[in-house]
Amino acid sequence: MAETGAARSGEFLEFIRRSARELRNGEAIPKTLDHWKDLRTTVRKNLVQAIGLSTDKPGPVPVRKIREQKRDGYRIEHLVLRTIRTGDGWIEMPANAYVPEVSPGNAKRMPAVLCVHGHWSGAKQDPVVQSRCIGLAKLGFFVLAVDAFGAGERGLKTGLGEYHGEMVAATLWPTGTLLCGIQVQENMRAVDYLQTRPEVDPERLGVTGTSGGGNQTIYAGALDERLKCVVPVCSVGNYQAYLGAACCMCELVPGVLTFADQWQVLGLVAPRALMVINATRDAVQFSVREAKKSIAGARPVFELYDRSDAIRHVPVNSGHDYNQPMREAMYGWMTRHLKGIGDGSPIPEPKLKPEDREAVRVWPKSSRPRTHISLPQYARQLAGEAMKKQVEPVHAEHWESEVEWRVAHLKRLCRVPGKKTDGGKVQVTKSGESVTLQLEVESGITVTTRWRPGGESSPGLALVLDLDGAMSAVKSPEYTGTLKAGWDVAVVELRATGSLAPKGNRVRRALDHNSSQWAMWIGRPLITQWVSDIRRALDGLGKLVYKGRLPKVRAVGRGGAGPLAVVAAAIDSRIGEVHTHGAPVSVVTDQPYGDGPIGTLIPGSLKTVGDLPQWMSLLAPRPLRVVNPATAGGKPLGADAARRELKHTLATYRVMKAAKSLSIEAGS
């Protein structure tokens, strides 16, 4: 049986890694071009769906020029591209165009390169990004450098240096449109714009970026065939190497390991040109060793097109960067494949000097338009569109039919692959009247449940859930109050929580940042795994403590565990009632989420089972008590605001003739 406490902190990661290996076990590299083309179609379709790319079709790009700066051998045009149409405006992307000087009479169109930045605080203004833009311009390439959504000049505030990950980008998850998908769509709009420039040859376009910008390069290059030369830097490894790392939300592709590893995505670039540049002293997920695995898979795909010379791997002895040797390797590759000159060997960099970051901004200081739409604001707009389909029930039969498919959808999400939840190893330990059960939920995952009896005439079993861990649950007023009221009480040490949380799990405000992302890579959101833990705990308690006669069960969800209690009850009818305390009653917000978990978020849930009020409606007519409800950002809601948020739940309980079974207890 597994150890307890901190000694088991690596258990969840090992489980995730093993699951990933099993998902990709036995996949074969295609032997024929027809085989690859069939696989290519499937991978591309699944990738588009996973990142929530709303359109990959070309479209017009409204653009306005803010100003222009003359430089030695080139000029910088400060532009604003309108990339995505919203309900009441546009998503606007600031961009710098580096336009080479052209000698009089030379009207020849030039190749162009889209430069996307990584997680440098200055975004497109950062010296690391400016350097490659200036170098390319001096070598005769038209360059467009853009700020990614939520970064650079596109943060919540006007200053540079904001990070668009963790609780900012998490607001997109429920909409099904991931930050990665928005980046691809916006980069495609940038390509649309490049093709309209009179100086640019629309058939000779490339893309490059490093770190998070390298990931953008991978996906834009994979999905936009107009990009003829693709150079990701310090970003290629393989998806299984991401498991164990702390990566930005913009790098996440939910469920990708259920249909591909990174070599297939790189293969989508074939037969166009691909150069992968890695640093020898980089994080494991971007390491030379892991990149070689993906290159080894992608290279045969290029060979199927007789394009073995169109893929090259360049390790550079350095740390995570886009330094001069990396830039010079990129210059040579772009020159060969976009100009038809040379053999792709490095080209010496022209003399260049990046400028002060503030000097090259499109919107200096606080000049950004007030109409600017932030990332969470756009998430709210997407949520509003998705929620238009979520109408209040008008009669019981209407809702009963809705419940059937919604619960079936949740059950599919919560299914344990290849193993029923009522099997596995069990260990029982008694201490006085209290009982501790260690239950194997699935191979490699053991859940500890601690049960304590209540009064002689206990009304039932209260299962207290807390995503800070079982010990936090035991110390809570909900635990002590329920026990004092005579209930039997149990707490479950859910996987990847409390003492079972992986080391370094928290990133900034996101309590379970890493474990939530790792779960997403294998297509099993944490909340769905936690539901399995709860169901297995109930199996064990029913069989080993209550001798086959499980009493009335109340699930008590504290804070972020409130949505978990609701979903567990929706799926498992053994849970007869639910109490939530200080829990959010919506995932929709136009501000970043506050401190807390993200493991209860399900990508695209607003398009299927709805928002949290719809989740709660699934419990009708069972008793539901909502105590001290909170916003998606964690702020307490007053009574009137809470009732407005829970309008769907109130309507459902009314049509199910169970209005008295729903209690909302909020401050005035």
XYZ file of C-alpha atoms in Angstrom:
668
model
C 0.000 0.000 0.000
C 1.166 3.523 -0.756
C 2.914 5.666 1.819
C 1.186 8.643 3.351
C 1.953 12.358 3.462
C 4.755 14.189 1.695
C 6.449 10.910 0.719
C 3.642 10.476 -1.833
C 3.917 13.954 -3.383
C 5.332 12.459 -6.578
C 2.537 9.913 -6.955
C 0.262 12.046 -9.116
C 2.980 13.074 -11.553
C 4.095 9.491 -12.020
C 0.467 8.511 -12.645
C 0.117 11.251 -15.263
C 3.358 10.251 -16.966
C 2.346 6.602 -17.056
C -1.069 7.524 -18.458
C 0.616 9.575 -21.179
C 2.924 6.704 -22.127
C -0.039 4.368 -22.368
C -1.918 6.821 -24.575
C 0.960 7.057 -27.057
C 2.209 3.485 -26.699
C 2.598 1.630 -29.964
C 1.962 4.551 -32.322
C 3.725 4.015 -35.616
C 5.450 6.515 -37.875
C 3.657 6.387 -41.248
C 5.394 4.350 -43.924
C 3.535 5.810 -46.919
C 2.469 9.279 -47.945
C -1.179 8.207 -48.137
C -0.985 6.876 -44.575
C 0.510 10.158 -43.405
C -2.096 12.241 -45.222
C -4.882 10.332 -43.473
C -3.189 10.834 -40.108
C -2.469 14.455 -40.955
C -6.161 15.173 -41.512
C -7.076 13.649 -38.165
C -4.307 15.376 -36.201
C -5.086 18.748 -37.736
C -8.813 18.445 -37.036
C -8.237 17.397 -33.427
C -5.657 20.135 -32.872
C -8.005 22.839 -34.139
C -10.751 21.549 -31.851
C -8.462 21.207 -28.819
C -7.234 24.807 -28.907
C -10.645 26.205 -29.836
C -9.475 27.830 -33.064
C -12.655 29.524 -34.259
C -11.570 29.994 -37.864
C -8.511 29.216 -39.936
C -9.847 30.894 -43.065
C -8.237 34.069 -44.448
C -10.106 37.292 -43.855
C -9.768 41.051 -44.241
C -7.763 42.829 -41.558
C -8.671 46.450 -40.814
C -5.464 48.262 -39.898
C -4.496 51.776 -38.923
C -1.072 53.333 -38.849
C -0.248 55.257 -35.693
C 3.179 56.643 -36.568
C 6.479 55.872 -38.255
C 10.121 55.997 -37.208
C 13.051 56.245 -39.626
C 16.089 54.135 -38.861
C 19.386 53.231 -40.556
C 18.409 50.962 -43.441
C 14.788 50.468 -42.408
C 11.770 52.171 -40.892
C 9.428 51.077 -38.120
C 5.719 51.468 -38.762
C 3.550 51.415 -35.646
C 0.320 49.639 -36.559
C -2.890 48.429 -34.966
C -4.442 45.331 -36.537
C -8.066 44.459 -35.868
C -7.907 40.697 -35.576
C -11.133 39.352 -34.066
C -14.628 40.790 -34.357
C -16.507 40.852 -31.059
C -20.082 41.665 -30.180
C -19.398 45.336 -29.569
C -16.036 46.006 -31.165
C -12.724 44.476 -32.165
C -9.811 42.746 -30.537
C -6.896 44.955 -31.502
C -3.305 43.802 -31.835
C -0.488 46.384 -31.803
C 2.311 45.570 -34.239
C 5.628 46.941 -35.409
C 6.461 46.577 -39.093
C 10.193 46.725 -39.841
C 10.351 47.786 -43.493
C 13.731 47.648 -45.282
C 14.855 50.597 -47.354
C 14.523 49.862 -51.054
C 16.739 51.545 -53.606
C 14.942 53.735 -56.181
C 13.652 51.747 -59.128
C 13.769 48.428 -57.285
C 10.117 47.418 -57.056
C 10.840 43.755 -56.425
C 8.662 42.240 -53.722
C 10.474 40.927 -50.673
C 9.948 37.945 -48.363
C 8.379 38.610 -44.960
C 8.759 37.082 -41.510
C 6.234 37.169 -38.688
C 8.105 37.537 -35.376
C 6.212 36.398 -32.289
C 7.588 36.933 -28.800
C 7.928 34.620 -25.826
C 7.675 35.375 -22.130
C 10.103 38.268 -22.063
C 8.603 41.119 -20.079
C 8.858 43.596 -22.943
C 7.004 41.388 -25.442
C 7.620 42.703 -28.984
C 9.451 45.688 -27.487
C 11.982 43.499 -25.667
C 15.589 43.703 -26.904
C 15.554 39.924 -27.534
C 12.712 40.410 -30.015
C 13.907 43.710 -31.465
C 17.269 42.156 -32.316
C 15.915 39.528 -34.693
C 13.516 42.044 -36.257
C 16.293 44.531 -36.974
C 18.633 41.799 -38.201
C 16.042 40.421 -40.617
C 15.132 43.890 -41.889
C 18.786 44.715 -42.587
C 19.036 41.448 -44.520
C 16.126 42.419 -46.756
C 13.133 40.841 -45.051
C 9.904 42.681 -44.282
C 9.218 41.936 -40.597
C 6.020 42.118 -38.573
C 6.369 41.877 -34.787
C 3.155 41.515 -32.779
C 2.146 41.470 -29.127
C 0.357 38.328 -27.969
C -3.057 38.679 -26.317
C -2.678 39.712 -22.685
C 1.041 40.530 -22.982
C 3.136 43.544 -23.867
C 0.867 46.477 -24.672
C -2.203 44.246 -24.312
C -2.215 43.593 -20.582
C -4.860 44.472 -18.020
C -3.015 47.751 -17.506
C -1.061 49.875 -19.943
C 2.433 49.198 -18.622
C 4.710 46.501 -20.020
C 5.613 43.399 -18.080
C 2.284 41.678 -17.409
C 1.993 37.893 -17.547
C -0.987 36.496 -19.458
C -0.893 33.045 -17.860
C -2.316 31.449 -14.678
C -5.519 33.124 -13.472
C -5.707 35.499 -16.460
C -5.756 32.888 -19.224
C -7.661 30.409 -17.050
C -10.768 32.561 -17.575
C -10.820 31.235 -21.159
C -10.921 27.534 -20.243
C -14.692 27.221 -19.703
C -15.353 28.900 -23.059
C -13.453 26.225 -24.991
C -11.350 28.900 -26.711
C -7.841 28.491 -25.371
C -5.174 31.193 -25.368
C -3.194 29.054 -27.800
C -6.180 29.100 -30.177
C -6.504 32.876 -29.980
C -2.794 33.263 -30.673
C -3.012 31.058 -33.753
C -6.043 32.953 -35.037
C -4.393 36.330 -34.492
C -1.155 35.184 -36.104
C -3.192 34.018 -39.105
C -4.719 37.486 -39.293
C -1.178 38.876 -39.234
C -0.391 36.643 -42.227
C -3.534 37.962 -43.938
C -2.184 41.464 -43.441
C 1.301 40.599 -44.689
C -0.198 39.298 -47.912
C -1.791 42.708 -48.552
C 1.425 44.726 -48.236
C 2.637 45.870 -51.655
C 6.277 45.352 -50.610
C 5.689 41.684 -49.678
C 5.717 38.596 -51.867
C 2.677 36.716 -50.473
C 4.208 33.382 -51.453
C 7.387 33.880 -49.412
C 6.386 34.123 -45.754
C 8.043 32.758 -42.628
C 7.472 32.739 -38.871
C 9.802 32.541 -35.900
C 9.697 32.964 -32.143
C 11.283 31.642 -28.989
C 9.965 30.065 -25.782
C 6.223 30.764 -25.690
C 6.724 32.480 -29.043
C 8.289 29.260 -30.264
C 5.092 27.465 -29.336
C 3.129 30.054 -31.288
C 5.499 29.404 -34.181
C 4.873 25.656 -33.993
C 1.087 25.948 -34.104
C 0.872 28.785 -36.614
C 3.347 26.926 -38.825
C 1.455 23.665 -38.463
C -1.961 25.149 -39.253
C -1.237 27.938 -41.750
C 0.259 26.574 -44.964
C 0.991 30.068 -46.248
C 4.000 30.090 -43.915
C 6.723 28.487 -46.026
C 9.527 28.610 -43.463
C 8.969 27.817 -39.775
C 11.672 28.355 -37.116
C 10.656 27.614 -33.503
C 13.411 28.379 -30.982
C 13.780 26.993 -27.439
C 10.300 25.500 -27.600
C 10.392 22.054 -29.194
C 10.723 19.010 -26.984
C 7.801 16.623 -26.792
C 4.489 16.758 -24.989
C 5.342 14.005 -22.539
C 8.280 16.134 -21.382
C 5.829 18.889 -20.422
C 4.549 16.602 -17.675
C 6.474 17.657 -14.604
C 7.185 21.183 -15.859
C 5.508 24.484 -15.064
C 4.384 25.896 -18.391
C 2.321 28.899 -19.404
C -1.358 28.577 -20.228
C -0.550 29.678 -23.783
C 1.412 26.457 -24.281
C -1.422 24.156 -23.207
C -3.297 21.998 -25.715
C -5.962 20.135 -23.708
C -6.144 16.428 -24.439
C -3.451 16.524 -27.108
C -1.811 13.327 -25.834
C -5.002 11.446 -26.631
C -4.343 12.001 -30.343
C -0.727 13.114 -30.895
C 2.700 13.858 -29.553
C 4.720 16.790 -30.807
C 6.317 14.989 -33.741
C 2.940 14.719 -35.504
C 2.336 18.452 -35.044
C 5.791 19.224 -36.437
C 4.961 16.840 -39.273
C 2.063 19.121 -40.247
C 4.681 21.628 -41.441
C 5.927 19.208 -44.133
C 6.734 19.625 -46.966
C 7.457 23.260 -46.047
C 10.742 24.183 -44.356
C 11.273 23.602 -40.625
C 14.301 24.482 -38.516
C 14.195 23.575 -34.817
C 16.693 25.447 -32.632
C 17.358 24.292 -29.068
C 19.623 25.481 -26.269
C 21.875 22.910 -24.616
C 21.141 24.345 -21.149
C 17.384 24.630 -21.213
C 14.457 23.222 -19.247
C 13.745 19.557 -19.921
C 10.587 20.222 -21.957
C 12.666 22.302 -24.411
C 15.845 20.237 -24.170
C 17.945 18.953 -27.032
C 17.383 15.388 -25.852
C 13.593 15.648 -25.901
C 13.567 17.634 -29.148
C 15.538 14.871 -30.839
C 12.658 12.486 -30.132
C 10.219 14.760 -31.958
C 12.659 15.400 -34.810
C 13.134 11.627 -35.168
C 9.376 11.252 -35.642
C 8.903 14.258 -37.923
C 11.893 13.632 -40.204
C 10.393 10.516 -41.879
C 7.297 12.569 -42.694
C 9.465 15.077 -44.580
C 11.159 12.146 -46.311
C 7.782 10.886 -47.532
C 7.534 14.167 -49.462
C 11.162 13.804 -50.681
C 11.960 16.859 -48.553
C 14.560 15.510 -46.165
C 16.593 18.669 -46.762
C 13.710 20.864 -45.505
C 14.051 19.885 -41.837
C 17.062 20.751 -39.707
C 17.847 20.568 -35.985
C 20.301 23.114 -34.565
C 21.479 22.768 -30.947
C 23.217 25.905 -29.614
C 25.474 25.890 -26.581
C 23.590 28.352 -24.388
C 20.715 28.803 -21.994
C 17.105 29.661 -22.845
C 17.376 32.564 -25.303
C 17.201 33.806 -28.879
C 20.848 34.879 -28.991
C 23.079 35.834 -31.887
C 24.123 32.279 -32.917
C 20.452 31.282 -32.908
C 19.506 34.340 -34.944
C 22.288 33.721 -37.437
C 21.123 30.121 -37.913
C 17.595 31.430 -38.528
C 18.824 34.076 -41.008
C 20.518 31.396 -43.096
C 17.476 29.118 -43.092
C 15.061 31.928 -43.987
C 17.401 33.129 -46.726
C 17.579 29.683 -48.274
C 13.865 28.916 -48.185
C 12.343 32.371 -48.728
C 14.979 33.862 -51.057
C 16.349 30.708 -52.653
C 19.898 31.733 -51.767
C 22.555 29.598 -50.046
C 22.421 26.220 -48.382
C 20.866 27.274 -45.088
C 24.132 27.802 -43.252
C 24.261 30.604 -40.671
C 24.553 34.159 -41.993
C 26.511 36.731 -39.978
C 24.320 39.240 -38.247
C 24.427 42.867 -39.424
C 25.360 45.506 -36.894
C 22.341 46.320 -34.770
C 21.358 48.017 -31.552
C 17.948 47.476 -29.902
C 16.237 50.582 -28.600
C 14.653 51.466 -25.291
C 11.470 49.422 -24.923
C 9.254 52.465 -24.433
C 10.545 54.078 -27.622
C 9.102 51.415 -29.910
C 5.668 51.048 -28.362
C 2.598 51.524 -30.523
C 0.695 53.027 -27.577
C 3.286 54.960 -25.517
C 2.624 55.481 -21.825
C -1.152 55.580 -21.273
C -2.272 56.307 -24.848
C -3.936 52.933 -25.350
C -7.573 53.398 -26.429
C -10.183 52.952 -23.727
C -11.975 50.568 -26.078
C -9.147 48.055 -25.585
C -10.561 44.626 -24.713
C -8.569 42.658 -22.156
C -8.196 38.905 -22.165
C -10.691 38.293 -19.314
C -13.130 40.748 -20.899
C -12.997 38.755 -24.114
C -13.442 35.555 -22.110
C -16.633 37.047 -20.698
C -17.875 37.901 -24.187
C -17.195 34.350 -25.355
C -18.989 33.073 -22.271
C -21.995 35.258 -23.061
C -22.231 33.774 -26.558
C -21.931 30.232 -25.233
C -24.530 30.814 -22.532
C -27.219 31.990 -24.970
C -28.132 28.327 -25.411
C -28.577 27.836 -21.657
C -32.235 28.701 -21.151
C -34.232 28.346 -17.962
C -36.504 25.269 -17.868
C -40.206 25.951 -18.306
C -41.558 22.633 -17.060
C -40.301 19.482 -15.360
C -40.303 17.317 -18.498
C -38.144 19.887 -20.275
C -35.529 19.812 -17.554
C -35.589 16.044 -17.063
C -34.605 15.565 -20.705
C -31.838 18.150 -20.262
C -30.552 16.418 -17.150
C -30.230 13.116 -18.974
C -27.764 14.286 -21.613
C -25.893 16.673 -19.326
C -25.252 14.000 -16.720
C -24.320 11.521 -19.459
C -21.763 14.047 -20.721
C -20.295 14.499 -17.237
C -20.143 10.734 -16.738
C -18.168 10.346 -19.957
C -15.717 12.978 -18.753
C -15.365 11.290 -15.357
C -14.948 7.762 -16.684
C -11.828 5.975 -15.458
C -10.144 4.529 -18.563
C -9.991 0.763 -18.562
C -10.875 0.227 -14.906
C -14.010 0.271 -12.797
C -13.969 2.388 -9.661
C -15.145 -0.423 -7.372
C -12.016 -2.550 -7.706
C -8.451 -2.134 -6.511
C -6.548 -2.666 -3.289
C -7.933 -1.691 0.098
C -6.310 -1.211 3.479
C -8.308 -0.555 6.643
C -6.843 0.957 9.839
C -8.856 1.518 13.026
C -8.079 3.914 15.850
C -10.744 3.736 18.508
C -14.016 4.285 16.718
C -12.387 6.113 13.796
C -11.490 4.301 10.581
C -8.927 5.115 7.883
C -9.356 3.552 4.450
C -6.674 3.508 1.793
C -8.340 2.716 -1.496
C -6.802 2.182 -4.905
C -8.860 4.207 -7.382
C -6.802 3.272 -10.415
C -3.315 1.958 -10.928
C -0.897 4.254 -9.100
C -3.541 6.364 -7.368
C -4.474 5.579 -3.775
C -6.957 7.760 -1.934
C -7.086 7.991 1.849
C -10.478 8.442 3.520
C -10.749 9.179 7.238
C -14.119 8.405 8.844
C -15.345 9.390 12.268
C -18.680 8.350 13.795
C -21.235 10.901 14.978
C -23.970 10.483 17.522
C -25.861 7.297 18.315
C -28.721 8.359 16.067
C -26.633 9.884 13.295
C -28.744 11.308 10.447
C -26.176 10.132 7.922
C -22.700 10.618 6.501
C -21.232 14.032 5.699
C -18.354 14.006 3.233
C -16.337 17.212 3.738
C -14.323 18.212 0.660
C -11.465 20.717 0.693
C -8.975 21.255 -2.131
C -6.384 22.463 0.376
C -6.292 18.894 1.643
C -7.935 16.608 4.190
C -6.248 18.221 7.184
C -7.669 21.591 6.185
C -11.090 19.968 6.005
C -10.711 18.457 9.487
C -9.863 21.864 10.966
C -12.808 23.589 9.304
C -15.965 24.822 11.039
C -17.987 22.792 8.529
C -16.356 19.596 9.798
C -16.660 20.379 13.506
C -20.167 21.778 13.155
C -21.439 18.762 11.253
C -19.848 16.384 13.752
C -21.364 18.340 16.629
C -24.773 17.984 14.957
C -24.399 14.215 15.269
C -23.436 13.312 11.714
C -20.819 10.735 10.817
C -18.078 12.686 9.044
C -15.500 11.630 6.474
C -12.737 13.519 4.680
C -11.017 12.423 1.492
C -7.387 13.211 0.677
C -8.034 13.789 -3.017
C -5.218 13.141 -5.470
C -2.804 16.053 -6.007
C -4.200 17.999 -3.024
C -2.860 18.720 0.444
C 0.123 16.552 1.261
C -0.347 14.737 -2.061
C 0.150 17.903 -4.105
C 3.208 17.841 -6.385
C 6.105 20.007 -5.283
C 5.936 23.500 -6.735
C 2.314 22.974 -7.676
C 1.278 26.558 -7.065
C 2.135 29.239 -9.619
C 1.253 32.751 -8.541
C -2.469 32.779 -7.750
C -3.230 29.308 -9.104
C -3.174 26.829 -6.202
C -3.016 23.745 -8.451
C -1.508 25.248 -11.595
C 0.794 22.388 -12.545
C -1.349 19.402 -11.609
C -4.318 20.961 -13.436
C -2.274 21.445 -16.588
C -0.766 17.958 -16.473
C -4.252 16.521 -16.119
C -5.370 18.532 -19.142
C -2.543 17.198 -21.325
C -3.933 13.665 -20.976
C -7.515 14.818 -21.495
C -8.726 14.255 -17.927
C -9.465 17.557 -16.116
C -8.676 17.312 -12.414
C -12.300 17.679 -11.344
C -13.174 14.532 -13.279
C -10.388 12.623 -11.509
C -11.485 13.941 -8.119
C -15.006 12.677 -8.792
C -13.513 9.206 -9.262
C -11.751 9.552 -5.899
C -15.010 10.511 -4.176
C -16.965 7.659 -5.730
C -14.298 5.169 -4.735
C -14.338 6.568 -1.189
C -18.107 6.043 -1.027
C -17.666 2.497 -2.348
C -15.181 1.740 0.419
C -17.197 3.371 3.177
C -20.371 1.609 2.098
C -18.742 -1.803 1.986
C -16.266 -1.679 4.849
C -17.789 0.744 7.374
C -21.525 0.483 6.750
C -21.499 -3.198 5.714
C -23.260 -2.622 2.413
C -25.889 -0.128 3.619
C -24.560 3.359 2.926
C -26.681 5.893 4.838
C -27.899 9.255 3.598
C -24.881 11.142 2.216
C -24.294 14.876 2.299
C -21.421 16.335 0.287
C -19.990 19.502 1.810
C -17.800 21.522 -0.559
C -15.605 24.178 0.984
C -14.512 27.101 -1.225
C -13.192 25.836 -4.521
C -14.461 22.340 -3.717
C -18.055 23.563 -4.018
C -18.287 22.839 -7.772
C -16.665 19.457 -7.153
C -19.346 18.515 -4.597
C -22.017 19.517 -7.111
C -20.568 17.474 -9.996
C -19.969 14.443 -7.768
C -23.606 14.549 -6.653
C -24.873 15.068 -10.199
C -23.102 11.880 -11.261
C -23.603 9.769 -8.127
C -27.165 9.496 -6.825
C -25.869 8.100 -3.508
C -25.151 11.720 -2.581
C -28.550 12.850 -1.368
C -27.784 16.497 -0.661
C -25.079 19.114 -1.171
C -23.863 22.054 0.908
C -21.400 24.592 -0.506
C -19.602 27.100 1.722
C -17.858 30.152 0.288
C -17.896 28.575 -3.158
C -18.139 30.381 -6.498
C -21.492 30.272 -8.241
C -20.142 31.141 -11.688
C -16.969 30.699 -13.725
C -17.760 33.742 -15.858
C -15.834 36.937 -15.127
C -14.247 39.908 -16.856
C -11.409 39.967 -14.309
C -8.696 37.374 -13.574
C -9.719 34.652 -11.152
C -8.560 35.221 -7.593
C -6.307 32.981 -5.504
C -7.547 29.411 -5.581
C -7.809 26.225 -7.620
C -8.338 25.879 -11.350
C -8.735 22.106 -11.231
C -12.524 22.450 -11.137
C -12.570 24.096 -14.585
C -13.567 22.016 -17.610
C -12.564 23.280 -21.075
C -15.642 24.160 -23.103
C -18.082 23.448 -20.274
C -20.099 26.591 -21.001
C -20.962 25.146 -24.408
C -22.155 21.853 -22.960
C -23.256 21.528 -19.326
C -23.279 25.285 -18.776
C -22.141 27.511 -15.931
C -22.208 26.575 -12.231
C -25.914 27.473 -11.813
C -26.705 24.876 -14.500
C -24.489 22.376 -12.690
C -26.414 23.036 -9.473
C -29.704 22.635 -11.320
C -28.767 19.013 -12.017
C -29.311 18.268 -8.311
C -33.011 19.219 -8.237
C -35.079 18.083 -6.385
C -32.373 16.986 -3.924
C -31.603 19.465 -1.122
C -28.987 22.095 -2.004
C -27.716 24.659 0.492
C -25.557 27.493 -0.837
C -23.822 29.313 2.021
C -21.805 32.504 1.512
C -21.697 32.267 -2.294
C -18.862 34.042 -4.086
C -18.036 35.452 -7.498
C -15.693 33.735 -9.925
C -12.974 35.977 -8.519
C -13.690 34.854 -4.948
C -15.505 37.948 -3.678
C -18.563 37.437 -1.421
C -21.957 37.978 -3.024
C -24.864 39.725 -1.364
C -28.254 38.029 -1.194
C -29.771 39.831 -4.189
C -26.679 39.346 -6.342
C -26.528 35.663 -5.384
C -30.138 35.122 -6.399
C -29.485 36.841 -9.728
C -26.491 34.598 -10.361
C -28.492 31.513 -9.389
C -31.545 32.432 -11.438
C -31.355 29.216 -13.468
C -31.040 27.089 -10.334
C -33.990 28.835 -8.679
C -36.124 28.341 -11.789
C -35.200 24.665 -11.997
C -36.086 23.963 -8.384
C -39.425 25.732 -8.940
C -40.396 23.664 -11.989
C -39.298 20.527 -10.135
C -41.643 21.570 -7.297
C -38.710 21.599 -4.896
C -38.261 25.306 -4.192
C -38.005 24.639 -0.451
C -35.103 22.251 -1.060
C -32.900 25.110 -2.276
C -31.448 27.412 0.359
C -29.297 30.448 -0.475
C -27.684 32.024 2.573
C -25.770 35.179 1.745
C -25.041 38.487 3.376
C -27.279 41.486 2.744
